[in-house]
PDB file of C-alpha atoms in Angstrom:
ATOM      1  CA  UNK A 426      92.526  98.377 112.567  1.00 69.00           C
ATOM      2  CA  UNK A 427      95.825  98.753 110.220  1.00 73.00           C
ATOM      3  CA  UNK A 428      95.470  99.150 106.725  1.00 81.00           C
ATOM      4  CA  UNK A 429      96.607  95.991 104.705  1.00 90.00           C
ATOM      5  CA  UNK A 430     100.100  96.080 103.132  1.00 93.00           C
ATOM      6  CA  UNK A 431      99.736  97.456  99.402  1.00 96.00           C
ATOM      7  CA  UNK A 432     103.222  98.083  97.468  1.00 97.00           C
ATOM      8  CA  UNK A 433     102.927 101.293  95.622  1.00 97.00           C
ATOM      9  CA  UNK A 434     101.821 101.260  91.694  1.00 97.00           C
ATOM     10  CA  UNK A 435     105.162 103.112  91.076  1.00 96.00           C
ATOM     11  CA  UNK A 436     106.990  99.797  91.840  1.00 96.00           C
ATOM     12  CA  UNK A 437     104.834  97.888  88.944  1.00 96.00           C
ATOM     13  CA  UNK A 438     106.444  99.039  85.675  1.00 93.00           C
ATOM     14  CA  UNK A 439     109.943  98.619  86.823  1.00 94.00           C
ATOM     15  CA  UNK A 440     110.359  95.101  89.087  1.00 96.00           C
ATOM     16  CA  UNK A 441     108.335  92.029  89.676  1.00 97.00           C
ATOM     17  CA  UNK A 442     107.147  90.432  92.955  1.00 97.00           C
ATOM     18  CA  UNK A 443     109.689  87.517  93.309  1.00 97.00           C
ATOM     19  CA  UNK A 444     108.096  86.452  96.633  1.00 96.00           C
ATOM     20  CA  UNK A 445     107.719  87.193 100.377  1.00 95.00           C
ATOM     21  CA  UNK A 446     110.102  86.953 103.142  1.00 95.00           C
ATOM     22  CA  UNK A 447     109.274  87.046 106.642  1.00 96.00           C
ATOM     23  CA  UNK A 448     109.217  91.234 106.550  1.00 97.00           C
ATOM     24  CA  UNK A 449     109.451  91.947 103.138  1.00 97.00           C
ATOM     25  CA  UNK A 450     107.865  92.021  99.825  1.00 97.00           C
ATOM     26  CA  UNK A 451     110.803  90.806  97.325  1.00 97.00           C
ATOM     27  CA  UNK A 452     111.059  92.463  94.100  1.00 97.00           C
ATOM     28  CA  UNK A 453     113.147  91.445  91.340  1.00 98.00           C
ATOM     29  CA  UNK A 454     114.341  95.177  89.481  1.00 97.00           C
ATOM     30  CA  UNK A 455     113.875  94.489  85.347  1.00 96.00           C
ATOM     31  CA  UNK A 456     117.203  95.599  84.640  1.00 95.00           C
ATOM     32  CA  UNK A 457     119.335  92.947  83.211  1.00 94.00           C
ATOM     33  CA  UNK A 458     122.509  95.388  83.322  1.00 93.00           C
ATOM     34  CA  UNK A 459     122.286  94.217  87.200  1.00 95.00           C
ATOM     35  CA  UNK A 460     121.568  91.705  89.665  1.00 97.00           C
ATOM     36  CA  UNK A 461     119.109  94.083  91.583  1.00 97.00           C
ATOM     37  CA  UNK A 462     116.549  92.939  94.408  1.00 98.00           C
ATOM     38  CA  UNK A 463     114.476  96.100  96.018  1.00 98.00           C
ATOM     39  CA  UNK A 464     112.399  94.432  99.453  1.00 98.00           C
ATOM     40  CA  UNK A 465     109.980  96.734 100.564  1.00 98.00           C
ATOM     41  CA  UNK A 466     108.508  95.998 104.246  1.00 98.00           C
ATOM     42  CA  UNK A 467     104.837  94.436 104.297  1.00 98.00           C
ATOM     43  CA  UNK A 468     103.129  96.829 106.785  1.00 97.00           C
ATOM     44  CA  UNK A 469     101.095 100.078 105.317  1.00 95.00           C
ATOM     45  CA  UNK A 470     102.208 103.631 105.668  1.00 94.00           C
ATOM     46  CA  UNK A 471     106.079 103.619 106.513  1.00 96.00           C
ATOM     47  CA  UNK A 472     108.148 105.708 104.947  1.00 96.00           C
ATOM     48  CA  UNK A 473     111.358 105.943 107.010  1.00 97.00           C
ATOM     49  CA  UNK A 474     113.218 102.952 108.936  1.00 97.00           C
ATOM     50  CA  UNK A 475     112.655 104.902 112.182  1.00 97.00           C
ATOM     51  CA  UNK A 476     108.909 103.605 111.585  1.00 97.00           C
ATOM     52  CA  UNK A 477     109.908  99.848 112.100  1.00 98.00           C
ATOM     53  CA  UNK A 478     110.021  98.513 115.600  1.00 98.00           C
ATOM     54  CA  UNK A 479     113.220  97.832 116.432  1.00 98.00           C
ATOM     55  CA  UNK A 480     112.170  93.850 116.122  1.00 98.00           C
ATOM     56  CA  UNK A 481     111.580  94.614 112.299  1.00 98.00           C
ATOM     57  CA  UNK A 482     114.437  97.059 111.896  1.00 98.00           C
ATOM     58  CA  UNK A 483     116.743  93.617 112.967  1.00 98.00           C
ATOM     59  CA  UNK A 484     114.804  91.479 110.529  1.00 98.00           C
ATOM     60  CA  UNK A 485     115.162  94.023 107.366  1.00 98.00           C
ATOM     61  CA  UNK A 486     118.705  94.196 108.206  1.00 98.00           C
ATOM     62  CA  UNK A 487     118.820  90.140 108.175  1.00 97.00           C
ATOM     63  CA  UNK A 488     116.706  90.312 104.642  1.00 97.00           C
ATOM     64  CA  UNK A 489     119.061  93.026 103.030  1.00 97.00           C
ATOM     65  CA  UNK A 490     121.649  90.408 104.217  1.00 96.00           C
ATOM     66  CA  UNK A 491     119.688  87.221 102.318  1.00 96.00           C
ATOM     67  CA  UNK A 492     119.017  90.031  99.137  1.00 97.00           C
ATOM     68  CA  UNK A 493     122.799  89.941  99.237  1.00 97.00           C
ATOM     69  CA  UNK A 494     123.877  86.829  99.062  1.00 96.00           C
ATOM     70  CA  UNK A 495     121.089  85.935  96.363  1.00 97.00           C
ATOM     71  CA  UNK A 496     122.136  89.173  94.133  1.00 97.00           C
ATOM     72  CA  UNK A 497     125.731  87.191  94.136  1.00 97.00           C
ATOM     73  CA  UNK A 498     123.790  83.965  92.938  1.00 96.00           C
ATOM     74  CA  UNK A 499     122.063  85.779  90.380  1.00 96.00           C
ATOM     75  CA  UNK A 500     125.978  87.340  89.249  1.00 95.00           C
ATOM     76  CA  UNK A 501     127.520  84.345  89.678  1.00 94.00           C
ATOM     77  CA  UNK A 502     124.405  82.747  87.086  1.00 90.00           C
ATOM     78  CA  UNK A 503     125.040  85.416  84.475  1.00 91.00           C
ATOM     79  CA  UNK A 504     128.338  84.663  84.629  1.00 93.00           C
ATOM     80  CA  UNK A 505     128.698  88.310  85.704  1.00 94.00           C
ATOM     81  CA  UNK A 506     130.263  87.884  89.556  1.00 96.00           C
ATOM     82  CA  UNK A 507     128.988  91.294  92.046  1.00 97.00           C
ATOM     83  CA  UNK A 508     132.127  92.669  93.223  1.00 97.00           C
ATOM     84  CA  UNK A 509     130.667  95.124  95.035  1.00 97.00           C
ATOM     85  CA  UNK A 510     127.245  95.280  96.696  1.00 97.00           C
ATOM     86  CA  UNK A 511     124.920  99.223  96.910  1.00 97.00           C
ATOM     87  CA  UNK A 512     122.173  98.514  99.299  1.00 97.00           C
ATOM     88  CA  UNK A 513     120.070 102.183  99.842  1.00 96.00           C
ATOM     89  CA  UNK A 514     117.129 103.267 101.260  1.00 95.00           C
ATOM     90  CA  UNK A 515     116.427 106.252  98.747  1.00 91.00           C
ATOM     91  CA  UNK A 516     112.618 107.131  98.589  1.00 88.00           C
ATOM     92  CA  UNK A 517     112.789 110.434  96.964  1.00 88.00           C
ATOM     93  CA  UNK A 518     110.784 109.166  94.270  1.00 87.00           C
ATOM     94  CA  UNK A 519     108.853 106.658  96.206  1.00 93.00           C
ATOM     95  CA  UNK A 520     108.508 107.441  99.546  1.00 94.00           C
ATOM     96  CA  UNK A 521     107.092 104.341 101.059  1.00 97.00           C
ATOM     97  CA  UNK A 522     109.897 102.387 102.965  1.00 98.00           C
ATOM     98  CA  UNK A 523     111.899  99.952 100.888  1.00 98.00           C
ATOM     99  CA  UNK A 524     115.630  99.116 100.485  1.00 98.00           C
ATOM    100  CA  UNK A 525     117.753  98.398  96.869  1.00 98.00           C
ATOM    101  CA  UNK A 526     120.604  95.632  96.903  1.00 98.00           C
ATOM    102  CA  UNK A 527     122.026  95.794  93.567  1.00 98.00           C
ATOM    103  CA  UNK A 528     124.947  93.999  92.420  1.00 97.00           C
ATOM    104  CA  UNK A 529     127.625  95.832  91.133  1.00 97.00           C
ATOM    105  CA  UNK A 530     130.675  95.307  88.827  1.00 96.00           C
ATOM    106  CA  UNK A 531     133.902  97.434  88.134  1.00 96.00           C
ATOM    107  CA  UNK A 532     132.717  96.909  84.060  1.00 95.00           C
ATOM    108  CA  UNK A 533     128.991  97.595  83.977  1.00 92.00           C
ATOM    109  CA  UNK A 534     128.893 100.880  82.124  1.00 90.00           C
ATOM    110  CA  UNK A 535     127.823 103.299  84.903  1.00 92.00           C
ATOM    111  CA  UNK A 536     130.884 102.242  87.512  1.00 93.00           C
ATOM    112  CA  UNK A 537     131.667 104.038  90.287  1.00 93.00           C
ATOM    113  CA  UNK A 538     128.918 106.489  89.238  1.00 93.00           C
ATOM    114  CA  UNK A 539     125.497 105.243  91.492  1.00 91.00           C
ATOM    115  CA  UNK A 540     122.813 103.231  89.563  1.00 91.00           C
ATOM    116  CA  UNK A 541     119.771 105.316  90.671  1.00 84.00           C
ATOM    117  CA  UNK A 542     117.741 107.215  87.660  1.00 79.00           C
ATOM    118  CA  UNK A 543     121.191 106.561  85.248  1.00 79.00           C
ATOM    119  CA  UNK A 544     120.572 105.084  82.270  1.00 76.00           C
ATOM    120  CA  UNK A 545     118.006 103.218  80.325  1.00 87.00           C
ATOM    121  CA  UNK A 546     117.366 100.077  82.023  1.00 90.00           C
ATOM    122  CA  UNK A 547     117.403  96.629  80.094  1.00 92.00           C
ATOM    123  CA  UNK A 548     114.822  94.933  80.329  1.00 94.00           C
ATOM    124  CA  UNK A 549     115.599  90.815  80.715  1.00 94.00           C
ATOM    125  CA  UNK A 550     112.765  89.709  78.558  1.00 94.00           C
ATOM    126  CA  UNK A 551     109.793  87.645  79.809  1.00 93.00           C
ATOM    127  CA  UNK A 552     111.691  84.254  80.018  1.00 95.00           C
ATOM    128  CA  UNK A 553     114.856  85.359  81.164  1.00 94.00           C
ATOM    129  CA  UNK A 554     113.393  87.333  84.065  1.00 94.00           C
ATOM    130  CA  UNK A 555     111.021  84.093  84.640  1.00 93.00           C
ATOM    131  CA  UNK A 556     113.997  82.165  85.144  1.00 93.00           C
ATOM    132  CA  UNK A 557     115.869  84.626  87.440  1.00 94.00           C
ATOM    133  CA  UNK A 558     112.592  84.821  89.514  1.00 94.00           C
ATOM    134  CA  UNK A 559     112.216  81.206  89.918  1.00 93.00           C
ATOM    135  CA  UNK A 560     116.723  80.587  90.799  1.00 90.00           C
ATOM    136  CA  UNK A 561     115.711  83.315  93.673  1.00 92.00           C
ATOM    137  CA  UNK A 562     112.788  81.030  95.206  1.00 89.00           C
ATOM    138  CA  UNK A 563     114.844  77.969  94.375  1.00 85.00           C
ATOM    139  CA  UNK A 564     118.005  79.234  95.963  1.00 78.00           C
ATOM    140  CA  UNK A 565     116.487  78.556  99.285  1.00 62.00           C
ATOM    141  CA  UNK A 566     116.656  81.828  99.520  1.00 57.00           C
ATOM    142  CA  UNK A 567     112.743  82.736  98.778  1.00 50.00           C
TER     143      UNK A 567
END
């Protein structure tokens, strides 16, 4: 029997569940210096895409697709358009499988330099992250 599908703890201080896509788990990064989704696949104990069928490795890449498209909706609502889109697989922090799409912007302090472990992040404040939570699942998109 497979273990259910259990996000790791490390994901809970930083990003909020958002919703679930077909695959993944869609978490909305608390950072309101950028439009940031991470989706991390809902089956226990993978760690590198290699573990995915390659059925599911299609579908992520489809979802990392969708992320895209809604971290542009979520620039476009700030008023801040993405220019450019990072999408990574990191996991040397947390190793269980999941994939960043952040929105990027030629002005957004830490440009070209990458987002990951930079910083201080900015938090968006319980009703404005509310509200970017529910324009992803009204977007059509979640």
């Amino acid at each position: 029997m497979t273990p259910p599908f259990k996000a790791d703890p490390a994901f809970d201080p930083g990003s909020v569940v958002v919703c679930d896509w077909p695959l993944c788990q869609v978490r909305l990064q608390d950072d309101a210096h950028f439009p940031w989704l991470i989706l991390i696949p809902r089956r226990a104990g993978l760690h590198e895409l290699e573990d995915l069928t390659a059925a599911e490795r299609a579908i992520l890449m489809d979802e990392v697709v969708r992320a895209g498209a809604v971290v542009r909706m979520l620039g476009e609502a700030a008023q801040r358009p993405v220019q450019k889109l990072n999408v990574a697989a990191l996991g040397n922090v947390t190793a269980q499988l999941h994939v960043h799409v952040v929105g990027r912007r030629h002005d957004d302090g830490l440009w070209p330099d990458p987002v990951w472990g930079r910083g201080e992040a900015l938090p968006y404040g319980a009703n404005a992250l509310q509200a970017a939570a529910s324009r992803i699942r009204l977007s059509g998109a979640g």
